[in-house]
Tab-separated table of C-alpha atoms and ligand atoms in Angstrom:
chain	number	residue	atom	x	y	z
A	195	MET	CA	-15.448	-6.557	-11.171
A	196	THR	CA	-13.303	-4.744	-8.604
A	197	MET	CA	-14.292	-2.019	-6.578
A	198	ILE	CA	-11.724	0.928	-6.385
A	199	HIS	CA	-12.413	3.463	-3.422
A	200	VAL	CA	-10.573	6.507	-2.850
A	201	ILE	CA	-10.880	7.751	0.899
A	202	LYS	CA	-9.317	10.255	3.618
A	203	GLY	CA	-8.146	8.543	6.967
A	204	ASP	CA	-6.196	6.788	9.071
A	205	ILE	CA	-5.591	2.962	7.524
A	206	THR	CA	-5.478	1.534	10.885
A	207	ARG	CA	-8.916	2.412	11.469
A	208	LEU	CA	-10.781	0.604	8.571
A	209	THR	CA	-12.784	-2.352	9.662
A	210	ASP	CA	-14.141	-3.473	6.442
A	211	VAL	CA	-10.862	-4.872	4.381
A	212	ASP	CA	-9.002	-8.384	5.130
A	213	ALA	CA	-5.782	-6.956	4.962
A	214	ILE	CA	-3.902	-3.424	4.730
A	215	VAL	CA	-0.661	-2.614	3.309
A	216	ASN	CA	2.079	-1.153	5.438
A	217	ALA	CA	4.777	1.399	3.948
A	218	ALA	CA	7.459	-0.150	5.770
A	219	ASN	CA	11.273	-0.228	5.984
A	220	SER	CA	13.717	-2.710	4.814
A	221	SER	CA	14.328	-3.884	8.231
A	222	LEU	CA	10.101	-4.509	8.993
A	223	LEU	CA	10.932	-3.304	12.405
A	224	GLY	CA	8.698	-0.267	12.515
A	225	GLY	CA	9.217	3.313	11.875
A	226	GLY	CA	7.684	6.542	11.780
A	227	GLY	CA	4.448	7.604	9.609
A	228	VAL	CA	1.941	4.808	8.558
A	229	ASP	CA	4.394	2.011	9.884
A	230	GLY	CA	4.267	3.422	13.401
A	231	ALA	CA	0.523	3.903	13.293
A	232	VAL	CA	0.679	-0.017	12.163
A	233	HIS	CA	2.841	-1.084	15.008
A	234	ARG	CA	0.825	0.859	17.754
A	235	ALA	CA	-2.198	-0.400	16.570
A	236	ALA	CA	-1.370	-3.889	16.315
A	237	GLY	CA	0.287	-4.323	19.245
A	238	PRO	CA	3.575	-5.971	20.158
A	239	GLY	CA	3.015	-9.119	18.500
A	240	LEU	CA	3.180	-7.610	15.248
A	241	LEU	CA	6.832	-6.967	15.846
A	242	GLU	CA	7.538	-10.524	17.163
A	243	GLU	CA	6.545	-12.162	13.986
A	244	CYS	CA	8.045	-9.012	11.868
A	245	ARG	CA	11.586	-9.939	13.643
A	246	ALA	CA	11.312	-13.624	12.128
A	247	LEU	CA	11.266	-12.159	8.828
A	248	HIS	CA	14.938	-10.960	8.615
A	249	GLY	CA	13.733	-7.800	6.729
A	250	CYS	CA	12.311	-6.964	3.198
A	251	PRO	CA	13.950	-5.476	0.163
A	252	ALA	CA	12.446	-2.529	-1.461
A	253	GLY	CA	9.839	-3.528	-4.098
A	254	GLU	CA	9.129	-6.893	-2.113
A	255	ALA	CA	6.032	-7.582	0.078
A	256	ARG	CA	5.643	-9.926	3.281
A	257	VAL	CA	2.656	-10.952	4.739
A	258	THR	CA	1.832	-11.143	8.849
A	259	GLY	CA	-1.216	-11.575	10.776
A	260	GLY	CA	-3.210	-8.315	11.806
A	261	TYR	CA	-3.056	-8.919	15.490
A	262	ARG	CA	-5.126	-6.212	16.794
A	263	LEU	CA	-6.172	-4.651	13.846
A	264	PRO	CA	-9.649	-5.566	12.654
A	265	GLY	CA	-8.090	-7.073	8.796
A	266	ARG	CA	-6.693	-10.555	8.847
A	267	TYR	CA	-3.571	-9.538	7.454
A	268	ILE	CA	-0.928	-6.913	7.031
A	269	ILE	CA	1.365	-6.861	3.882
A	270	HIS	CA	4.433	-4.840	4.645
A	271	THR	CA	6.215	-3.347	1.544
A	272	VAL	CA	9.150	-1.364	1.227
A	273	GLY	CA	8.901	1.730	-0.939
A	274	PRO	CA	11.939	3.359	-3.152
A	275	VAL	CA	13.339	6.464	-1.277
A	276	TRP	CA	13.197	9.447	-3.662
A	277	ARG	CA	16.127	10.039	-5.309
A	278	GLY	CA	15.094	12.815	-8.129
A	279	GLY	CA	13.633	9.869	-10.248
A	280	GLU	CA	16.380	8.241	-11.981
A	281	LYS	CA	16.941	5.716	-9.884
A	282	LYS	CA	14.240	3.218	-10.993
A	283	GLU	CA	11.916	4.473	-8.187
A	284	ALA	CA	9.091	4.303	-10.357
A	285	GLU	CA	9.872	0.801	-11.177
A	286	VAL	CA	10.225	-0.055	-7.635
A	287	LEU	CA	7.118	1.661	-6.230
A	288	ALA	CA	4.995	-0.368	-8.873
A	289	ALA	CA	6.765	-3.093	-7.822
A	290	CYS	CA	5.548	-2.563	-4.265
A	291	TYR	CA	1.576	-2.124	-5.406
A	292	ARG	CA	2.003	-5.600	-7.697
A	293	ASN	CA	3.851	-7.651	-4.884
A	294	SER	CA	1.359	-6.651	-2.333
A	295	LEU	CA	-1.742	-7.582	-4.624
A	296	GLU	CA	0.265	-10.696	-5.279
A	297	ALA	CA	1.053	-11.570	-1.585
A	298	ALA	CA	-2.776	-10.632	-0.891
A	299	ALA	CA	-4.065	-13.018	-3.626
A	300	GLY	CA	-1.827	-15.662	-1.934
A	301	LYS	CA	-3.573	-15.402	1.284
A	302	ARG	CA	-6.879	-15.358	-0.379
A	303	VAL	CA	-7.384	-11.887	0.480
A	304	THR	CA	-10.529	-9.875	-1.419
A	305	SER	CA	-10.326	-6.499	0.173
A	306	ILE	CA	-6.983	-4.685	0.985
A	307	ALA	CA	-6.255	-1.031	1.396
A	308	PHE	CA	-2.961	0.907	0.317
A	309	PRO	CA	-1.681	4.345	1.924
A	310	ALA	CA	0.502	6.367	-0.650
A	311	ILE	CA	3.670	4.397	-0.480
A	312	SER	CA	6.805	6.632	-0.122
A	313	THR	CA	4.776	9.798	-0.064
A	314	GLY	CA	5.891	10.720	3.278
A	315	ILE	CA	9.400	10.155	4.887
A	316	TYR	CA	10.834	8.455	1.563
A	317	GLY	CA	9.682	11.743	-0.387
A	318	TYR	CA	8.160	10.900	-3.499
A	319	PRO	CA	6.316	13.546	-5.057
A	320	LYS	CA	2.379	12.758	-4.709
A	321	LYS	CA	1.372	13.311	-8.043
A	322	GLU	CA	4.007	10.849	-9.602
A	323	ALA	CA	3.479	8.424	-6.944
A	324	ALA	CA	-0.281	8.315	-7.367
A	325	THR	CA	0.093	7.551	-10.735
A	326	VAL	CA	2.247	4.808	-10.342
A	327	ALA	CA	-0.491	3.391	-7.755
A	328	VAL	CA	-3.462	3.887	-9.734
A	329	HIS	CA	-1.784	2.258	-13.084
A	330	THR	CA	-0.527	-0.307	-11.396
A	331	VAL	CA	-3.429	-1.423	-9.324
A	332	ARG	CA	-5.679	-1.151	-12.676
A	333	SER	CA	-3.147	-3.049	-14.655
A	334	TYR	CA	-2.831	-5.701	-11.885
A	335	LEU	CA	-6.820	-5.923	-11.673
A	336	GLU	CA	-7.778	-6.458	-15.485
A	337	GLU	CA	-4.696	-8.922	-15.462
A	338	HIS	CA	-6.211	-11.216	-13.009
A	339	PRO	CA	-9.899	-10.541	-12.802
A	340	GLY	CA	-11.857	-12.082	-10.149
A	341	ARG	CA	-9.401	-12.266	-7.621
A	342	ILE	CA	-9.785	-8.991	-5.253
A	343	GLU	CA	-13.280	-7.910	-4.830
A	344	LYS	CA	-12.438	-4.323	-3.282
A	345	VAL	CA	-9.265	-1.823	-3.388
A	346	VAL	CA	-9.226	1.042	-1.009
A	347	PHE	CA	-6.689	3.841	-1.390
A	348	VAL	CA	-6.301	5.475	2.119
A	349	LEU	CA	-5.023	8.804	1.811
A	350	PHE	CA	-4.019	10.845	5.021
A	351	ASP	CA	-4.259	14.502	3.511
A	352	ASP	CA	-6.442	16.487	1.496
A	353	GLU	CA	-3.698	17.220	-1.666
A	354	SER	CA	-3.314	13.403	-2.018
A	355	LEU	CA	-7.059	12.640	-1.697
A	356	GLN	CA	-7.575	15.217	-4.635
A	357	ILE	CA	-4.940	13.748	-6.697
A	358	TYR	CA	-6.355	10.286	-6.291
A	359	LYS	CA	-9.884	11.601	-7.028
A	360	GLU	CA	-8.675	13.301	-10.411
A	361	LEU	CA	-6.712	10.243	-11.777
A	362	MET	CA	-9.877	7.828	-10.676
A	363	LYS	CA	-11.827	9.924	-13.200
A	364	LYS	CA	-9.493	9.573	-15.886
A	365	ARG	CA	-10.521	5.838	-16.728
A	366	GLY	CA	-8.276	4.294	-19.232
A	367	THR	CA	-5.637	7.468	-19.619
A	368	VAL	CA	-3.630	6.118	-16.455
B	958	AR6	N1	-2.994	6.262	7.295
B	958	AR6	C1	-2.769	6.417	5.957
B	958	AR6	N2	-1.872	7.055	5.663
B	958	AR6	C2	-0.938	7.689	6.572
B	958	AR6	C3	-1.022	7.180	7.813
B	958	AR6	C4	-2.056	6.757	8.358
B	958	AR6	N3	-2.074	6.166	10.020
B	958	AR6	N4	0.185	7.921	8.315
B	958	AR6	C5	0.774	8.584	7.407
B	958	AR6	N5	0.217	8.732	6.402
B	958	AR6	P1	5.179	7.519	5.153
B	958	AR6	P2	7.073	6.233	3.296
B	958	AR6	C6	0.641	8.802	5.022
B	958	AR6	O1	6.103	8.301	5.631
B	958	AR6	O2	7.275	7.527	2.744
B	958	AR6	C7	8.565	5.121	7.968
B	958	AR6	O3	9.378	5.154	8.966
B	958	AR6	C8	1.710	9.877	4.730
B	958	AR6	O4	1.077	11.190	4.746
B	958	AR6	O5	4.304	6.611	6.203
B	958	AR6	O6	7.018	4.962	2.364
B	958	AR6	C9	8.788	3.444	7.554
B	958	AR6	O7	9.460	2.621	8.714
B	958	AR6	C10	1.910	9.730	3.290
B	958	AR6	O8	1.406	10.349	2.266
B	958	AR6	O9	5.611	6.351	4.329
B	958	AR6	C11	9.991	3.923	6.361
B	958	AR6	O10	11.365	4.264	7.476
B	958	AR6	C12	1.864	8.383	3.081
B	958	AR6	O11	0.843	7.582	3.983
B	958	AR6	C13	9.513	5.294	5.922
B	958	AR6	O12	8.720	5.869	6.827
B	958	AR6	C14	3.457	7.402	3.313
B	958	AR6	O13	4.274	8.101	4.542
B	958	AR6	C15	8.734	4.991	4.965
B	958	AR6	O14	8.314	5.859	3.857
């Protein structure tokens, strides 16, 4: 049985997960938002490892070490830029969550934290993105029981926190 937690905070401050997910861009060379915070907190070793990865397409995920972060790994995934909803945004966003969980499982990670991928600079509406996140993670956990013990959704603002809390109450309907 996997525990899913919803909390408000800075994902780089979590001390009790094996891996955190970074909402990166396809260069994997850093940026603003979560990505900026992750690179600042992890330190310059992270950028060096990222350079050697030569980028990552939207929807996919890449794993690096955690450097100065408490967790062992950082899983970098590239969310879709919101373009109105008809450009496969939901499909790509779902792939981010699934591929991040697959990458985590490949490293024997048992606890993982996600930010609300694409809902900042990439402009994905918060509620729609949260529905994709919760639905995709639940489906993955149901399809692969025993792999991951804990998933933490880390929200940065009250509105997102409330949206996730509501979705978590509706067991079975998302
Ligand atoms: N911890 C948790 N959540 C955070 C943090 C943090 N420290 N900082 C911001 N958020 P964003 P995106 C929230 O913009 O939309 C970068 O430049 C934020 O409030 O970080 O996927 C990359 O390099 C929002 O809800 O990621 C890309 O170019 C959510 O995290 C681009 O931004 C995601 O916001 C990716 O844009």
